[in-house]
Amino acid sequence: MTNKGSSFVYVTYIRTTPERLWSALTGKEFGQQYWRGASPEADWKLGGSWRLIRPDGQVNDIGEIVAFEPFKRLSIRWRNEFRPELKAEGWSLCTMEIEPVDEVVKLTLTHSIERESSKFIEAVSGGWPLILSNLKSLLETGSVGSGPMLCRG
Amino acid sequence: MGTIDDDAVFRALADANRRRLLDRLHRKNGQTLGELCEGLEMTRQAVAKHLKVLEQANLVSWQRRGREKLHFINPVPINAIAERWIRKFERRRLAALSALKNKLEGENR
């Protein structure tokens, strides 16, 4: 067991272009749709600040953009701000990589923290599949399903 | 890679050994082939073959860490199946989304 820390790697294939996927990942209007209740706000550039806002206006997560390569790679240094036990675990790293594969685009999402059995990773790993499904259907069909809300006000 | 293929997902899930591998990754994510083989009554080759099927169905993702290849459970296709066959029965469309659809289609290439 050599791997320290907690992480997951999620992959989804979306019928879209790297450009549209990038704009969905970095645009507020799209974000509100596929985040299902939460809303990302950021200064979209390297070193820019990033926050995930709950419907009631409270800050759920905070972070900093540590990689910003348009149409290819976005990394956010990310910490929960809303739940004390998750905030106490400190900083995580979330990376989104975009790669054209044949006629579609592969999105690889990695989220990790340098801590074994992380509650934070457990929490976000449960949320991401729905967000990624929503993102995929938003880009492929123009709408998301009406699944459960991730954050309630 | 036949990765947007529901058939591949259902085929991959239609095998108890492959479901067992997914259960093991769910319990502990990010395992090497060697770790996944521990305590299983399958040869290493058989496990590798099952992992390949799971990878092709996009149910397992992987990452290199140094010389090791770590395997991760990827629940996104399972979530998509749930969305399609379970949640759509409770689906209600929001007016805001059709506006968004129009906007997206307007931007489409």
mmCIF file of C-alpha atoms in Angstrom:
data_model
loop_
_atom_site.group_PDB
_atom_site.id
_atom_site.type_symbol
_atom_site.label_atom_id
_atom_site.label_comp_id
_atom_site.label_asym_id
_atom_site.label_seq_id
_atom_site.Cartn_x
_atom_site.Cartn_y
_atom_site.Cartn_z
ATOM 1 C CA MET A 1 0.000 0.000 0.000
ATOM 2 C CA THR A 2 2.254 2.764 -1.225
ATOM 3 C CA ASN A 3 -0.324 5.386 -2.045
ATOM 4 C CA LYS A 4 -0.789 7.949 0.670
ATOM 5 C CA GLY A 5 -3.734 10.261 0.780
ATOM 6 C CA SER A 6 -7.199 10.003 -0.724
ATOM 7 C CA SER A 7 -8.193 10.608 -4.284
ATOM 8 C CA PHE A 8 -10.518 9.660 -7.078
ATOM 9 C CA VAL A 9 -10.341 9.833 -10.859
ATOM 10 C CA TYR A 10 -13.587 10.278 -12.747
ATOM 11 C CA VAL A 11 -13.818 10.146 -16.506
ATOM 12 C CA THR A 12 -16.639 11.123 -18.805
ATOM 13 C CA TYR A 13 -16.840 11.367 -22.589
ATOM 14 C CA ILE A 14 -18.889 14.236 -23.968
ATOM 15 C CA ARG A 15 -20.011 14.888 -27.528
ATOM 16 C CA THR A 16 -18.781 18.450 -27.693
ATOM 17 C CA THR A 17 -15.648 20.442 -28.477
ATOM 18 C CA PRO A 18 -12.811 21.299 -26.060
ATOM 19 C CA GLU A 19 -13.775 24.952 -26.482
ATOM 20 C CA ARG A 20 -17.402 24.471 -25.427
ATOM 21 C CA LEU A 21 -16.414 22.217 -22.558
ATOM 22 C CA TRP A 22 -13.888 24.775 -21.363
ATOM 23 C CA SER A 23 -16.482 27.527 -21.456
ATOM 24 C CA ALA A 24 -18.870 25.304 -19.490
ATOM 25 C CA LEU A 25 -16.199 24.669 -16.862
ATOM 26 C CA THR A 26 -15.235 28.306 -16.526
ATOM 27 C CA GLY A 27 -18.535 30.094 -17.068
ATOM 28 C CA LYS A 28 -20.881 31.123 -14.297
ATOM 29 C CA GLU A 29 -24.068 30.727 -16.307
ATOM 30 C CA PHE A 30 -23.317 27.116 -17.237
ATOM 31 C CA GLY A 31 -22.003 26.410 -13.789
ATOM 32 C CA GLN A 32 -25.269 27.268 -12.106
ATOM 33 C CA GLN A 33 -27.028 24.734 -14.308
ATOM 34 C CA TYR A 34 -24.852 21.703 -13.797
ATOM 35 C CA TRP A 35 -23.849 22.404 -10.207
ATOM 36 C CA ARG A 36 -27.497 21.976 -9.264
ATOM 37 C CA GLY A 37 -28.006 24.601 -6.638
ATOM 38 C CA ALA A 38 -24.480 25.750 -6.009
ATOM 39 C CA SER A 39 -22.762 28.319 -8.123
ATOM 40 C CA PRO A 40 -19.053 28.689 -8.895
ATOM 41 C CA GLU A 41 -17.602 32.195 -8.905
ATOM 42 C CA ALA A 42 -14.043 32.878 -9.904
ATOM 43 C CA ASP A 43 -11.523 35.196 -11.348
ATOM 44 C CA TRP A 44 -10.833 32.826 -14.244
ATOM 45 C CA LYS A 45 -7.089 33.132 -14.641
ATOM 46 C CA LEU A 46 -3.948 31.616 -13.188
ATOM 47 C CA GLY A 47 -3.730 32.621 -9.538
ATOM 48 C CA GLY A 48 -7.333 33.812 -9.545
ATOM 49 C CA SER A 49 -9.574 33.151 -6.562
ATOM 50 C CA TRP A 50 -12.388 30.615 -6.822
ATOM 51 C CA ARG A 51 -15.464 30.056 -4.635
ATOM 52 C CA LEU A 52 -18.493 27.817 -4.655
ATOM 53 C CA ILE A 53 -21.539 29.681 -3.388
ATOM 54 C CA ARG A 54 -24.602 28.054 -1.837
ATOM 55 C CA PRO A 55 -28.098 29.147 -2.898
ATOM 56 C CA ASP A 56 -28.459 31.117 0.341
ATOM 57 C CA GLY A 57 -25.318 33.067 -0.533
ATOM 58 C CA GLN A 58 -23.033 31.356 1.955
ATOM 59 C CA VAL A 59 -19.630 30.190 0.813
ATOM 60 C CA ASN A 60 -19.394 26.404 0.510
ATOM 61 C CA ASP A 61 -15.801 26.087 -0.738
ATOM 62 C CA ILE A 62 -12.909 28.413 -1.415
ATOM 63 C CA GLY A 63 -9.856 28.043 -3.595
ATOM 64 C CA GLU A 64 -7.304 29.338 -6.004
ATOM 65 C CA ILE A 65 -6.775 28.528 -9.671
ATOM 66 C CA VAL A 66 -3.353 26.912 -9.864
ATOM 67 C CA ALA A 67 -3.435 25.702 -13.479
ATOM 68 C CA PHE A 68 -5.241 27.516 -16.270
ATOM 69 C CA GLU A 69 -4.518 26.202 -19.746
ATOM 70 C CA PRO A 70 -7.545 27.036 -21.918
ATOM 71 C CA PHE A 71 -9.228 24.020 -23.572
ATOM 72 C CA LYS A 72 -6.799 21.645 -21.833
ATOM 73 C CA ARG A 73 -6.368 21.834 -18.104
ATOM 74 C CA LEU A 74 -7.830 23.560 -15.068
ATOM 75 C CA SER A 75 -6.625 22.979 -11.498
ATOM 76 C CA ILE A 76 -8.136 24.398 -8.363
ATOM 77 C CA ARG A 77 -6.549 24.340 -4.931
ATOM 78 C CA TRP A 78 -9.716 23.755 -2.988
ATOM 79 C CA ARG A 79 -10.878 23.755 0.595
ATOM 80 C CA ASN A 80 -14.281 23.319 2.149
ATOM 81 C CA GLU A 81 -15.414 26.334 4.072
ATOM 82 C CA PHE A 82 -18.881 25.297 5.210
ATOM 83 C CA ARG A 83 -18.441 22.192 7.340
ATOM 84 C CA PRO A 84 -15.840 22.560 10.130
ATOM 85 C CA GLU A 85 -14.783 18.893 10.023
ATOM 86 C CA LEU A 86 -14.107 19.131 6.279
ATOM 87 C CA LYS A 87 -12.440 22.536 6.529
ATOM 88 C CA ALA A 88 -10.120 21.065 9.171
ATOM 89 C CA GLU A 89 -8.756 18.610 6.604
ATOM 90 C CA GLY A 90 -7.156 21.501 4.751
ATOM 91 C CA TRP A 91 -6.407 21.932 1.076
ATOM 92 C CA SER A 92 -7.248 19.514 -1.706
ATOM 93 C CA LEU A 93 -6.406 19.662 -5.391
ATOM 94 C CA CYS A 94 -9.003 19.297 -8.123
ATOM 95 C CA THR A 95 -7.779 18.946 -11.702
ATOM 96 C CA MET A 96 -9.891 18.823 -14.841
ATOM 97 C CA GLU A 97 -8.198 17.659 -18.031
ATOM 98 C CA ILE A 98 -9.733 17.965 -21.467
ATOM 99 C CA GLU A 99 -8.598 15.735 -24.310
ATOM 100 C CA PRO A 100 -10.200 15.177 -27.722
ATOM 101 C CA VAL A 101 -10.673 11.446 -28.418
ATOM 102 C CA ASP A 102 -12.024 10.561 -31.847
ATOM 103 C CA GLU A 103 -15.255 12.524 -32.263
ATOM 104 C CA VAL A 104 -15.756 13.278 -28.582
ATOM 105 C CA VAL A 105 -14.000 14.981 -25.705
ATOM 106 C CA LYS A 106 -12.644 13.113 -22.704
ATOM 107 C CA LEU A 107 -12.925 14.923 -19.397
ATOM 108 C CA THR A 108 -10.796 13.502 -16.583
ATOM 109 C CA LEU A 109 -11.478 14.863 -13.141
ATOM 110 C CA THR A 110 -9.041 14.112 -10.341
ATOM 111 C CA HIS A 111 -9.630 15.258 -6.797
ATOM 112 C CA SER A 112 -7.112 14.433 -4.097
ATOM 113 C CA ILE A 113 -5.987 15.378 -0.631
ATOM 114 C CA GLU A 114 -2.886 14.343 1.314
ATOM 115 C CA ARG A 115 -4.796 12.548 4.012
ATOM 116 C CA GLU A 116 -5.875 8.937 4.402
ATOM 117 C CA SER A 117 -9.620 8.196 4.656
ATOM 118 C CA SER A 118 -10.529 11.802 3.973
ATOM 119 C CA LYS A 119 -14.094 12.821 4.819
ATOM 120 C CA PHE A 120 -13.752 15.684 2.372
ATOM 121 C CA ILE A 121 -12.895 13.343 -0.527
ATOM 122 C CA GLU A 122 -15.735 11.066 0.518
ATOM 123 C CA ALA A 123 -18.122 14.034 0.411
ATOM 124 C CA VAL A 124 -17.032 15.412 -2.957
ATOM 125 C CA SER A 125 -16.697 11.988 -4.571
ATOM 126 C CA GLY A 126 -20.414 11.503 -3.971
ATOM 127 C CA GLY A 127 -21.280 14.806 -5.588
ATOM 128 C CA TRP A 128 -19.142 14.747 -8.711
ATOM 129 C CA PRO A 129 -20.911 11.930 -10.657
ATOM 130 C CA LEU A 130 -24.134 13.921 -10.692
ATOM 131 C CA ILE A 131 -22.344 17.141 -11.627
ATOM 132 C CA LEU A 132 -20.517 15.386 -14.474
ATOM 133 C CA SER A 133 -23.727 13.751 -15.717
ATOM 134 C CA ASN A 134 -25.411 17.127 -15.667
ATOM 135 C CA LEU A 135 -22.508 18.727 -17.485
ATOM 136 C CA LYS A 136 -22.638 15.996 -20.134
ATOM 137 C CA SER A 137 -26.368 16.285 -20.727
ATOM 138 C CA LEU A 138 -26.210 20.060 -20.685
ATOM 139 C CA LEU A 139 -23.587 20.054 -23.427
ATOM 140 C CA GLU A 140 -25.131 17.227 -25.441
ATOM 141 C CA THR A 141 -28.834 18.016 -25.165
ATOM 142 C CA GLY A 142 -29.035 21.532 -23.788
ATOM 143 C CA SER A 143 -30.633 20.608 -20.488
ATOM 144 C CA VAL A 144 -29.958 18.764 -17.262
ATOM 145 C CA GLY A 145 -32.285 16.320 -15.538
ATOM 146 C CA SER A 146 -34.087 17.285 -12.383
ATOM 147 C CA GLY A 147 -32.036 15.171 -10.038
ATOM 148 C CA PRO A 148 -31.479 16.036 -6.386
ATOM 149 C CA MET A 149 -29.980 19.378 -5.523
ATOM 150 C CA LEU A 150 -26.448 19.180 -4.179
ATOM 151 C CA CYS A 151 -26.762 22.148 -1.877
ATOM 152 C CA ARG A 152 -29.932 23.397 -0.348
ATOM 153 C CA GLY A 153 -30.361 26.961 0.811
ATOM 154 C CA MET B 1 -12.447 3.257 -26.911
ATOM 155 C CA GLY B 2 -16.101 2.321 -26.961
ATOM 156 C CA THR B 3 -16.784 4.535 -24.049
ATOM 157 C CA ILE B 4 -20.136 6.153 -24.660
ATOM 158 C CA ASP B 5 -21.646 2.781 -25.182
ATOM 159 C CA ASP B 6 -24.320 1.679 -22.697
ATOM 160 C CA ASP B 7 -24.023 -1.879 -24.027
ATOM 161 C CA ALA B 8 -20.415 -2.002 -22.865
ATOM 162 C CA VAL B 9 -21.439 -0.794 -19.397
ATOM 163 C CA PHE B 10 -24.188 -3.400 -19.038
ATOM 164 C CA ARG B 11 -21.955 -6.154 -20.401
ATOM 165 C CA ALA B 12 -19.210 -5.197 -17.969
ATOM 166 C CA LEU B 13 -21.632 -5.187 -15.044
ATOM 167 C CA ALA B 14 -23.143 -8.535 -16.035
ATOM 168 C CA ASP B 15 -20.289 -10.452 -14.423
ATOM 169 C CA ALA B 16 -20.057 -11.152 -10.703
ATOM 170 C CA ASN B 17 -16.249 -11.054 -10.677
ATOM 171 C CA ARG B 18 -16.189 -7.653 -12.291
ATOM 172 C CA ARG B 19 -18.805 -6.344 -9.855
ATOM 173 C CA ARG B 20 -16.628 -7.712 -7.046
ATOM 174 C CA LEU B 21 -13.657 -5.753 -8.388
ATOM 175 C CA LEU B 22 -15.783 -2.596 -8.456
ATOM 176 C CA ASP B 23 -16.866 -3.290 -4.856
ATOM 177 C CA ARG B 24 -13.236 -3.585 -3.836
ATOM 178 C CA LEU B 25 -12.380 -0.296 -5.515
ATOM 179 C CA HIS B 26 -15.375 1.297 -3.860
ATOM 180 C CA ARG B 27 -14.060 0.183 -0.479
ATOM 181 C CA LYS B 28 -10.542 1.312 -1.268
ATOM 182 C CA ASN B 29 -9.957 3.491 -4.287
ATOM 183 C CA GLY B 30 -6.672 3.719 -6.154
ATOM 184 C CA GLN B 31 -5.339 0.146 -6.060
ATOM 185 C CA THR B 32 -2.690 -1.575 -8.125
ATOM 186 C CA LEU B 33 -3.399 -4.824 -9.969
ATOM 187 C CA GLY B 34 -1.433 -6.663 -7.269
ATOM 188 C CA GLU B 35 -3.526 -5.208 -4.459
ATOM 189 C CA LEU B 36 -6.731 -6.010 -6.317
ATOM 190 C CA CYS B 37 -5.663 -9.624 -6.694
ATOM 191 C CA GLU B 38 -5.092 -10.134 -2.964
ATOM 192 C CA GLY B 39 -7.533 -12.633 -1.470
ATOM 193 C CA LEU B 40 -9.320 -13.297 -4.754
ATOM 194 C CA GLU B 41 -9.665 -16.766 -6.205
ATOM 195 C CA MET B 42 -8.701 -15.528 -9.647
ATOM 196 C CA THR B 43 -5.429 -15.546 -11.483
ATOM 197 C CA ARG B 44 -3.643 -12.259 -12.014
ATOM 198 C CA GLN B 45 -4.299 -12.637 -15.736
ATOM 199 C CA ALA B 46 -8.026 -13.063 -15.150
ATOM 200 C CA VAL B 47 -8.154 -9.965 -12.942
ATOM 201 C CA ALA B 48 -6.208 -7.984 -15.551
ATOM 202 C CA LYS B 49 -8.645 -9.107 -18.229
ATOM 203 C CA HIS B 50 -11.670 -8.107 -16.150
ATOM 204 C CA LEU B 51 -10.074 -4.741 -15.424
ATOM 205 C CA LYS B 52 -9.582 -4.195 -19.146
ATOM 206 C CA VAL B 53 -13.311 -4.799 -19.769
ATOM 207 C CA LEU B 54 -14.161 -2.388 -16.935
ATOM 208 C CA GLU B 55 -11.776 0.225 -18.355
ATOM 209 C CA GLN B 56 -13.292 -0.101 -21.824
ATOM 210 C CA ALA B 57 -16.743 0.441 -20.346
ATOM 211 C CA ASN B 58 -15.345 3.505 -18.532
ATOM 212 C CA LEU B 59 -16.236 1.987 -15.161
ATOM 213 C CA VAL B 60 -12.615 1.976 -14.066
ATOM 214 C CA SER B 61 -10.201 4.850 -14.568
ATOM 215 C CA TRP B 62 -6.518 4.753 -13.796
ATOM 216 C CA GLN B 63 -3.538 6.906 -13.132
ATOM 217 C CA ARG B 64 0.200 6.371 -13.073
ATOM 218 C CA ARG B 65 1.954 7.136 -9.806
ATOM 219 C CA GLY B 66 5.616 6.601 -10.473
ATOM 220 C CA ARG B 67 5.949 3.029 -11.684
ATOM 221 C CA GLU B 68 2.555 1.967 -10.396
ATOM 222 C CA LYS B 69 -0.739 1.966 -12.225
ATOM 223 C CA LEU B 70 -3.532 2.739 -9.779
ATOM 224 C CA HIS B 71 -7.125 1.820 -10.591
ATOM 225 C CA PHE B 72 -10.106 3.905 -9.551
ATOM 226 C CA ILE B 73 -13.814 3.219 -9.685
ATOM 227 C CA ASN B 74 -15.536 5.574 -12.127
ATOM 228 C CA PRO B 75 -19.228 5.830 -11.224
ATOM 229 C CA VAL B 76 -20.095 8.352 -13.952
ATOM 230 C CA PRO B 77 -21.590 5.791 -16.421
ATOM 231 C CA ILE B 78 -23.631 4.211 -13.614
ATOM 232 C CA ASN B 79 -24.907 7.630 -12.677
ATOM 233 C CA ALA B 80 -25.841 8.231 -16.323
ATOM 234 C CA ILE B 81 -27.837 4.971 -16.349
ATOM 235 C CA ALA B 82 -29.628 6.043 -13.171
ATOM 236 C CA GLU B 83 -30.395 9.403 -14.740
ATOM 237 C CA ARG B 84 -31.741 7.816 -17.889
ATOM 238 C CA TRP B 85 -33.816 4.950 -16.513
ATOM 239 C CA ILE B 86 -34.680 6.011 -13.010
ATOM 240 C CA ARG B 87 -34.724 9.714 -12.566
ATOM 241 C CA LYS B 88 -36.416 10.607 -15.815
ATOM 242 C CA PHE B 89 -39.660 9.345 -14.380
ATOM 243 C CA GLU B 90 -39.599 12.255 -11.996
ATOM 244 C CA ARG B 91 -38.145 14.723 -14.456
ATOM 245 C CA ARG B 92 -39.688 18.121 -14.775
ATOM 246 C CA ARG B 93 -38.310 20.568 -17.230
ATOM 247 C CA LEU B 94 -37.425 24.043 -16.138
ATOM 248 C CA ALA B 95 -38.180 26.972 -18.367
ATOM 249 C CA ALA B 96 -34.714 28.415 -17.768
ATOM 250 C CA LEU B 97 -33.126 25.363 -19.326
ATOM 251 C CA SER B 98 -34.874 25.694 -22.656
ATOM 252 C CA ALA B 99 -33.543 29.222 -22.846
ATOM 253 C CA LEU B 100 -30.102 27.844 -22.158
ATOM 254 C CA LYS B 101 -30.561 25.188 -24.845
ATOM 255 C CA ASN B 102 -31.305 27.887 -27.376
ATOM 256 C CA LYS B 103 -28.227 29.785 -26.299
ATOM 257 C CA LEU B 104 -26.002 26.695 -26.540
ATOM 258 C CA GLU B 105 -27.328 25.717 -29.931
ATOM 259 C CA GLY B 106 -26.788 29.257 -31.126
ATOM 260 C CA GLU B 107 -23.151 28.972 -30.090
ATOM 261 C CA ASN B 108 -22.687 25.550 -31.624
ATOM 262 C CA ARG B 109 -19.646 25.833 -33.929
#
